[in-house]
Amino acid sequence: MIYIDKNESPVTPLDEKTMTSIISATPYNLYPDAAYEQFKEAYAKFYGLSPEQIIAGNGSDELIQKLMLIMPEGPALTLNPDFFMYQAYAAQVNREIAFVDAGSDLTFDLETILTKIDEVQPSFFIMSNPHNPSGKQFDTAFLTAIADKMKA
């Protein structure tokens, strides 16, 4: 049995000869090639965006940490519960974080979120979609209302 939740792989590891070949062909002293830019261009084209609107990272944690560092001063606002790393990275950079609490059924009322934005005046709002841990997929109208309120 393979335990994917424990990051066990269903793929057999590479043999020593193959690993040696890959490692010896990797130029560790150089920055990555243009594949990053090619990826951004392809992704942007597929979604009808410009490459400048795309950022890629080594997993969501890297991007969350960068957001906590580069966003304007002021508190972040997120849902509660939601992905714990929002809190962890806010704490690392001494950024205040405020929460919109879920109802007893783990749902979030849009008006409550919009009111909390008025109260807190966050520098940015961050949330998981689908929601972590409920798995609820927020619809476009819900997300647009939050984005519009943040722009105001």
mmCIF file of N, CA and C in Angstrom, residues 48-140:
data_model
loop_
_atom_site.group_PDB
_atom_site.id
_atom_site.type_symbol
_atom_site.label_atom_id
_atom_site.label_comp_id
_atom_site.label_asym_id
_atom_site.label_seq_id
_atom_site.Cartn_x
_atom_site.Cartn_y
_atom_site.Cartn_z
ATOM 1 N N GLY A 48 -5.672 34.075 -21.118
ATOM 2 C CA GLY A 48 -5.970 35.404 -21.634
ATOM 3 C C GLY A 48 -5.433 36.523 -20.757
ATOM 4 N N LEU A 49 -4.280 36.307 -20.166
ATOM 5 C CA LEU A 49 -3.652 37.298 -19.301
ATOM 6 C C LEU A 49 -2.309 37.704 -19.891
ATOM 7 N N SER A 50 -1.675 38.693 -19.275
ATOM 8 C CA SER A 50 -0.315 39.032 -19.684
ATOM 9 C C SER A 50 0.655 38.298 -18.755
ATOM 10 N N PRO A 51 1.851 37.984 -19.231
ATOM 11 C CA PRO A 51 2.827 37.288 -18.382
ATOM 12 C C PRO A 51 3.144 38.042 -17.088
ATOM 13 N N GLU A 52 3.019 39.368 -17.104
ATOM 14 C CA GLU A 52 3.290 40.164 -15.907
ATOM 15 C C GLU A 52 2.265 39.909 -14.804
ATOM 16 N N GLN A 53 1.124 39.337 -15.164
ATOM 17 C CA GLN A 53 0.085 39.031 -14.178
ATOM 18 C C GLN A 53 0.273 37.654 -13.542
ATOM 19 N N ILE A 54 1.285 36.930 -13.952
ATOM 20 C CA ILE A 54 1.511 35.561 -13.483
ATOM 21 C C ILE A 54 2.765 35.513 -12.620
ATOM 22 N N ILE A 55 2.654 34.821 -11.508
ATOM 23 C CA ILE A 55 3.828 34.534 -10.684
ATOM 24 C C ILE A 55 3.778 33.049 -10.352
ATOM 25 N N ALA A 56 4.908 32.434 -10.373
ATOM 26 C CA ALA A 56 4.992 31.012 -10.044
ATOM 27 C C ALA A 56 5.993 30.851 -8.913
ATOM 28 N N GLY A 57 5.794 29.841 -8.115
ATOM 29 C CA GLY A 57 6.692 29.609 -6.995
ATOM 30 C C GLY A 57 6.860 28.128 -6.736
ATOM 31 N N ASN A 58 7.709 27.837 -5.787
ATOM 32 C CA ASN A 58 7.947 26.459 -5.377
ATOM 33 C C ASN A 58 6.936 26.090 -4.301
ATOM 34 N N GLY A 59 5.699 25.922 -4.701
ATOM 35 C CA GLY A 59 4.637 25.588 -3.762
ATOM 36 C C GLY A 59 3.982 26.832 -3.199
ATOM 37 N N SER A 60 2.806 26.644 -2.633
ATOM 38 C CA SER A 60 2.039 27.778 -2.123
ATOM 39 C C SER A 60 2.727 28.459 -0.946
ATOM 40 N N ASP A 61 3.439 27.720 -0.124
ATOM 41 C CA ASP A 61 4.083 28.332 1.040
ATOM 42 C C ASP A 61 5.030 29.459 0.637
ATOM 43 N N GLU A 62 5.812 29.240 -0.408
ATOM 44 C CA GLU A 62 6.751 30.271 -0.850
ATOM 45 C C GLU A 62 6.008 31.549 -1.236
ATOM 46 N N LEU A 63 4.913 31.404 -1.954
ATOM 47 C CA LEU A 63 4.174 32.580 -2.407
ATOM 48 C C LEU A 63 3.459 33.276 -1.251
ATOM 49 N N ILE A 64 2.934 32.508 -0.308
ATOM 50 C CA ILE A 64 2.284 33.107 0.861
ATOM 51 C C ILE A 64 3.304 33.924 1.655
ATOM 52 N N GLN A 65 4.472 33.363 1.869
ATOM 53 C CA GLN A 65 5.512 34.076 2.605
ATOM 54 C C GLN A 65 5.896 35.368 1.882
ATOM 55 N N LYS A 66 6.042 35.307 0.566
ATOM 56 C CA LYS A 66 6.387 36.510 -0.197
ATOM 57 C C LYS A 66 5.291 37.564 -0.085
ATOM 58 N N LEU A 67 4.030 37.144 -0.150
ATOM 59 C CA LEU A 67 2.931 38.100 0.002
ATOM 60 C C LEU A 67 3.004 38.812 1.347
ATOM 61 N N MET A 68 3.254 38.048 2.389
ATOM 62 C CA MET A 68 3.327 38.648 3.722
ATOM 63 C C MET A 68 4.449 39.681 3.800
ATOM 64 N N LEU A 69 5.499 39.484 3.029
ATOM 65 C CA LEU A 69 6.630 40.409 3.030
ATOM 66 C C LEU A 69 6.405 41.639 2.160
ATOM 67 N N ILE A 70 5.784 41.468 0.995
ATOM 68 C CA ILE A 70 5.751 42.561 0.020
ATOM 69 C C ILE A 70 4.479 43.392 0.022
ATOM 70 N N MET A 71 3.404 42.903 0.617
ATOM 71 C CA MET A 71 2.166 43.679 0.598
ATOM 72 C C MET A 71 2.323 44.911 1.486
ATOM 73 N N PRO A 72 1.529 45.952 1.203
ATOM 74 C CA PRO A 72 1.650 47.185 1.996
ATOM 75 C C PRO A 72 1.449 46.920 3.488
ATOM 76 N N GLU A 73 1.956 47.849 4.288
ATOM 77 C CA GLU A 73 1.786 47.714 5.736
ATOM 78 C C GLU A 73 0.305 47.661 6.077
ATOM 79 N N GLY A 74 0.027 47.007 7.162
ATOM 80 C CA GLY A 74 -1.346 46.864 7.621
ATOM 81 C C GLY A 74 -1.676 45.402 7.806
ATOM 82 N N PRO A 75 -2.804 45.147 8.416
ATOM 83 C CA PRO A 75 -3.153 43.755 8.708
ATOM 84 C C PRO A 75 -3.570 42.977 7.468
ATOM 85 N N ALA A 76 -3.389 41.684 7.562
ATOM 86 C CA ALA A 76 -3.963 40.770 6.574
ATOM 87 C C ALA A 76 -5.290 40.297 7.147
ATOM 88 N N LEU A 77 -6.205 39.942 6.287
ATOM 89 C CA LEU A 77 -7.497 39.405 6.713
ATOM 90 C C LEU A 77 -7.679 38.056 6.048
ATOM 91 N N THR A 78 -8.135 37.078 6.812
ATOM 92 C CA THR A 78 -8.364 35.743 6.278
ATOM 93 C C THR A 78 -9.560 35.112 6.961
ATOM 94 N N LEU A 79 -9.937 33.959 6.476
ATOM 95 C CA LEU A 79 -11.040 33.207 7.053
ATOM 96 C C LEU A 79 -10.527 32.354 8.212
ATOM 97 N N ASN A 80 -11.445 32.005 9.114
ATOM 98 C CA ASN A 80 -11.092 31.151 10.247
ATOM 99 C C ASN A 80 -12.173 30.098 10.445
ATOM 100 N N PRO A 81 -11.833 28.824 10.201
ATOM 101 C CA PRO A 81 -10.499 28.324 9.917
ATOM 102 C C PRO A 81 -10.152 28.459 8.438
ATOM 103 N N ASP A 82 -8.886 28.396 8.147
ATOM 104 C CA ASP A 82 -8.364 28.329 6.787
ATOM 105 C C ASP A 82 -6.938 27.802 6.888
ATOM 106 N N PHE A 83 -6.209 27.860 5.815
ATOM 107 C CA PHE A 83 -4.857 27.315 5.750
ATOM 108 C C PHE A 83 -3.990 27.947 6.842
ATOM 109 N N PHE A 84 -3.437 27.134 7.717
ATOM 110 C CA PHE A 84 -2.700 27.634 8.879
ATOM 111 C C PHE A 84 -1.484 28.475 8.503
ATOM 112 N N MET A 85 -0.883 28.219 7.371
ATOM 113 C CA MET A 85 0.348 28.925 7.020
ATOM 114 C C MET A 85 0.131 30.425 6.840
ATOM 115 N N TYR A 86 -1.120 30.871 6.605
ATOM 116 C CA TYR A 86 -1.369 32.317 6.564
ATOM 117 C C TYR A 86 -0.953 32.930 7.904
ATOM 118 N N GLN A 87 -1.376 32.294 8.986
ATOM 119 C CA GLN A 87 -1.036 32.783 10.328
ATOM 120 C C GLN A 87 0.458 32.653 10.603
ATOM 121 N N ALA A 88 1.020 31.530 10.231
ATOM 122 C CA ALA A 88 2.435 31.276 10.515
ATOM 123 C C ALA A 88 3.333 32.302 9.831
ATOM 124 N N TYR A 89 3.079 32.575 8.558
ATOM 125 C CA TYR A 89 3.930 33.526 7.841
ATOM 126 C C TYR A 89 3.660 34.963 8.264
ATOM 127 N N ALA A 90 2.435 35.281 8.640
ATOM 128 C CA ALA A 90 2.156 36.613 9.185
ATOM 129 C C ALA A 90 2.962 36.818 10.469
ATOM 130 N N ALA A 91 2.991 35.804 11.317
ATOM 131 C CA ALA A 91 3.747 35.896 12.570
ATOM 132 C C ALA A 91 5.241 36.062 12.307
ATOM 133 N N GLN A 92 5.763 35.378 11.293
ATOM 134 C CA GLN A 92 7.197 35.474 10.985
ATOM 135 C C GLN A 92 7.627 36.893 10.654
ATOM 136 N N VAL A 93 6.732 37.659 10.043
ATOM 137 C CA VAL A 93 7.093 39.019 9.631
ATOM 138 C C VAL A 93 6.410 40.078 10.500
ATOM 139 N N ASN A 94 5.882 39.639 11.647
ATOM 140 C CA ASN A 94 5.200 40.539 12.591
ATOM 141 C C ASN A 94 4.055 41.304 11.948
ATOM 142 N N ARG A 95 3.332 40.644 11.058
ATOM 143 C CA ARG A 95 2.172 41.269 10.430
ATOM 144 C C ARG A 95 0.930 40.867 11.220
ATOM 145 N N GLU A 96 0.142 41.854 11.590
ATOM 146 C CA GLU A 96 -1.124 41.571 12.259
ATOM 147 C C GLU A 96 -2.021 40.800 11.293
ATOM 148 N N ILE A 97 -2.792 39.879 11.825
ATOM 149 C CA ILE A 97 -3.735 39.137 10.994
ATOM 150 C C ILE A 97 -5.075 39.106 11.715
ATOM 151 N N ALA A 98 -6.131 39.406 10.981
ATOM 152 C CA ALA A 98 -7.490 39.399 11.527
ATOM 153 C C ALA A 98 -8.274 38.288 10.838
ATOM 154 N N PHE A 99 -9.357 37.880 11.477
ATOM 155 C CA PHE A 99 -10.092 36.713 11.000
ATOM 156 C C PHE A 99 -11.579 36.991 10.848
ATOM 157 N N VAL A 100 -12.170 36.326 9.858
ATOM 158 C CA VAL A 100 -13.624 36.242 9.709
ATOM 159 C C VAL A 100 -13.975 34.818 10.110
ATOM 160 N N ASP A 101 -14.692 34.680 11.216
ATOM 161 C CA ASP A 101 -15.005 33.347 11.732
ATOM 162 C C ASP A 101 -16.118 32.677 10.944
ATOM 163 N N ALA A 102 -15.972 31.371 10.788
ATOM 164 C CA ALA A 102 -16.981 30.555 10.104
ATOM 165 C C ALA A 102 -18.186 30.364 11.012
ATOM 166 N N GLY A 103 -19.315 30.072 10.375
ATOM 167 C CA GLY A 103 -20.486 29.673 11.132
ATOM 168 C C GLY A 103 -20.288 28.261 11.657
ATOM 169 N N SER A 104 -21.232 27.790 12.440
ATOM 170 C CA SER A 104 -21.112 26.451 13.033
ATOM 171 C C SER A 104 -21.070 25.353 11.975
ATOM 172 N N ASP A 105 -21.539 25.668 10.770
ATOM 173 C CA ASP A 105 -21.527 24.691 9.670
ATOM 174 C C ASP A 105 -20.335 24.887 8.728
ATOM 175 N N LEU A 106 -19.333 25.642 9.173
ATOM 176 C CA LEU A 106 -18.116 25.932 8.398
ATOM 177 C C LEU A 106 -18.395 26.689 7.099
ATOM 178 N N THR A 107 -19.429 27.523 7.100
ATOM 179 C CA THR A 107 -19.698 28.379 5.946
ATOM 180 C C THR A 107 -19.394 29.824 6.333
ATOM 181 N N PHE A 108 -19.257 30.663 5.319
ATOM 182 C CA PHE A 108 -18.932 32.062 5.531
ATOM 183 C C PHE A 108 -19.984 32.931 4.867
ATOM 184 N N ASP A 109 -20.491 33.880 5.626
ATOM 185 C CA ASP A 109 -21.496 34.808 5.139
ATOM 186 C C ASP A 109 -20.790 35.976 4.450
ATOM 187 N N LEU A 110 -21.170 36.241 3.209
ATOM 188 C CA LEU A 110 -20.520 37.297 2.436
ATOM 189 C C LEU A 110 -20.642 38.652 3.126
ATOM 190 N N GLU A 111 -21.813 38.978 3.639
ATOM 191 C CA GLU A 111 -21.995 40.284 4.293
ATOM 192 C C GLU A 111 -21.100 40.425 5.520
ATOM 193 N N THR A 112 -20.897 39.336 6.233
ATOM 194 C CA THR A 112 -19.998 39.363 7.393
ATOM 195 C C THR A 112 -18.569 39.654 6.948
ATOM 196 N N ILE A 113 -18.156 39.050 5.851
ATOM 197 C CA ILE A 113 -16.808 39.302 5.317
ATOM 198 C C ILE A 113 -16.670 40.761 4.893
ATOM 199 N N LEU A 114 -17.659 41.273 4.173
ATOM 200 C CA LEU A 114 -17.590 42.656 3.693
ATOM 201 C C LEU A 114 -17.572 43.649 4.852
ATOM 202 N N THR A 115 -18.347 43.367 5.897
ATOM 203 C CA THR A 115 -18.348 44.219 7.089
ATOM 204 C C THR A 115 -16.989 44.180 7.782
ATOM 205 N N LYS A 116 -16.403 42.997 7.861
ATOM 206 C CA LYS A 116 -15.090 42.847 8.504
ATOM 207 C C LYS A 116 -14.020 43.613 7.726
ATOM 208 N N ILE A 117 -14.129 43.635 6.408
ATOM 209 C CA ILE A 117 -13.189 44.420 5.595
ATOM 210 C C ILE A 117 -13.292 45.894 5.972
ATOM 211 N N ASP A 118 -14.523 46.399 6.137
ATOM 212 C CA ASP A 118 -14.709 47.794 6.559
ATOM 213 C C ASP A 118 -14.100 48.048 7.936
ATOM 214 N N GLU A 119 -14.298 47.107 8.852
ATOM 215 C CA GLU A 119 -13.811 47.275 10.226
ATOM 216 C C GLU A 119 -12.287 47.223 10.309
ATOM 217 N N VAL A 120 -11.692 46.259 9.654
ATOM 218 C CA VAL A 120 -10.255 45.999 9.789
ATOM 219 C C VAL A 120 -9.415 46.869 8.856
ATOM 220 N N GLN A 121 -9.957 47.198 7.675
ATOM 221 C CA GLN A 121 -9.200 47.915 6.643
ATOM 222 C C GLN A 121 -7.880 47.195 6.347
ATOM 223 N N PRO A 122 -7.976 45.926 5.932
ATOM 224 C CA PRO A 122 -6.754 45.144 5.708
ATOM 225 C C PRO A 122 -5.978 45.632 4.490
ATOM 226 N N SER A 123 -4.675 45.404 4.520
ATOM 227 C CA SER A 123 -3.875 45.720 3.339
ATOM 228 C C SER A 123 -4.107 44.674 2.257
ATOM 229 N N PHE A 124 -4.486 43.460 2.670
ATOM 230 C CA PHE A 124 -4.883 42.446 1.703
ATOM 231 C C PHE A 124 -5.706 41.362 2.380
ATOM 232 N N PHE A 125 -6.457 40.647 1.555
ATOM 233 C CA PHE A 125 -7.329 39.560 2.002
ATOM 234 C C PHE A 125 -6.828 38.287 1.335
ATOM 235 N N ILE A 126 -6.649 37.230 2.115
ATOM 236 C CA ILE A 126 -6.140 35.976 1.566
ATOM 237 C C ILE A 126 -7.019 34.832 2.048
ATOM 238 N N MET A 127 -7.363 33.950 1.124
ATOM 239 C CA MET A 127 -8.214 32.812 1.467
ATOM 240 C C MET A 127 -7.961 31.666 0.505
ATOM 241 N N SER A 128 -8.327 30.478 0.924
ATOM 242 C CA SER A 128 -8.186 29.288 0.082
ATOM 243 C C SER A 128 -9.460 29.072 -0.717
ATOM 244 N N ASN A 129 -9.304 28.670 -1.962
ATOM 245 C CA ASN A 129 -10.451 28.305 -2.788
ATOM 246 C C ASN A 129 -10.037 27.149 -3.684
ATOM 247 N N PRO A 130 -10.509 25.934 -3.403
ATOM 248 C CA PRO A 130 -11.543 25.627 -2.426
ATOM 249 C C PRO A 130 -11.049 25.836 -0.993
ATOM 250 N N HIS A 131 -12.025 26.074 -0.124
ATOM 251 C CA HIS A 131 -11.724 26.369 1.275
ATOM 252 C C HIS A 131 -11.044 25.193 1.962
ATOM 253 N N ASN A 132 -10.069 25.524 2.787
ATOM 254 C CA ASN A 132 -9.367 24.532 3.604
ATOM 255 C C ASN A 132 -9.805 24.764 5.045
ATOM 256 N N PRO A 133 -10.522 23.910 5.706
ATOM 257 C CA PRO A 133 -10.609 22.472 5.514
ATOM 258 C C PRO A 133 -11.919 21.947 4.924
ATOM 259 N N SER A 134 -12.903 22.800 4.663
ATOM 260 C CA SER A 134 -14.227 22.279 4.273
ATOM 261 C C SER A 134 -14.294 21.762 2.844
ATOM 262 N N GLY A 135 -13.427 22.275 1.961
ATOM 263 C CA GLY A 135 -13.473 21.883 0.557
ATOM 264 C C GLY A 135 -14.502 22.644 -0.256
ATOM 265 N N LYS A 136 -15.205 23.598 0.379
ATOM 266 C CA LYS A 136 -16.226 24.373 -0.342
ATOM 267 C C LYS A 136 -15.574 25.226 -1.422
ATOM 268 N N GLN A 137 -16.172 25.177 -2.606
ATOM 269 C CA GLN A 137 -15.719 25.998 -3.732
ATOM 270 C C GLN A 137 -16.530 27.291 -3.718
ATOM 271 N N PHE A 138 -15.866 28.432 -3.599
ATOM 272 C CA PHE A 138 -16.553 29.716 -3.609
ATOM 273 C C PHE A 138 -16.822 30.120 -5.050
ATOM 274 N N ASP A 139 -18.027 30.645 -5.304
ATOM 275 C CA ASP A 139 -18.367 30.998 -6.682
ATOM 276 C C ASP A 139 -17.785 32.359 -7.061
ATOM 277 N N THR A 140 -17.815 32.638 -8.355
ATOM 278 C CA THR A 140 -17.214 33.859 -8.891
ATOM 279 C C THR A 140 -17.843 35.109 -8.300
#
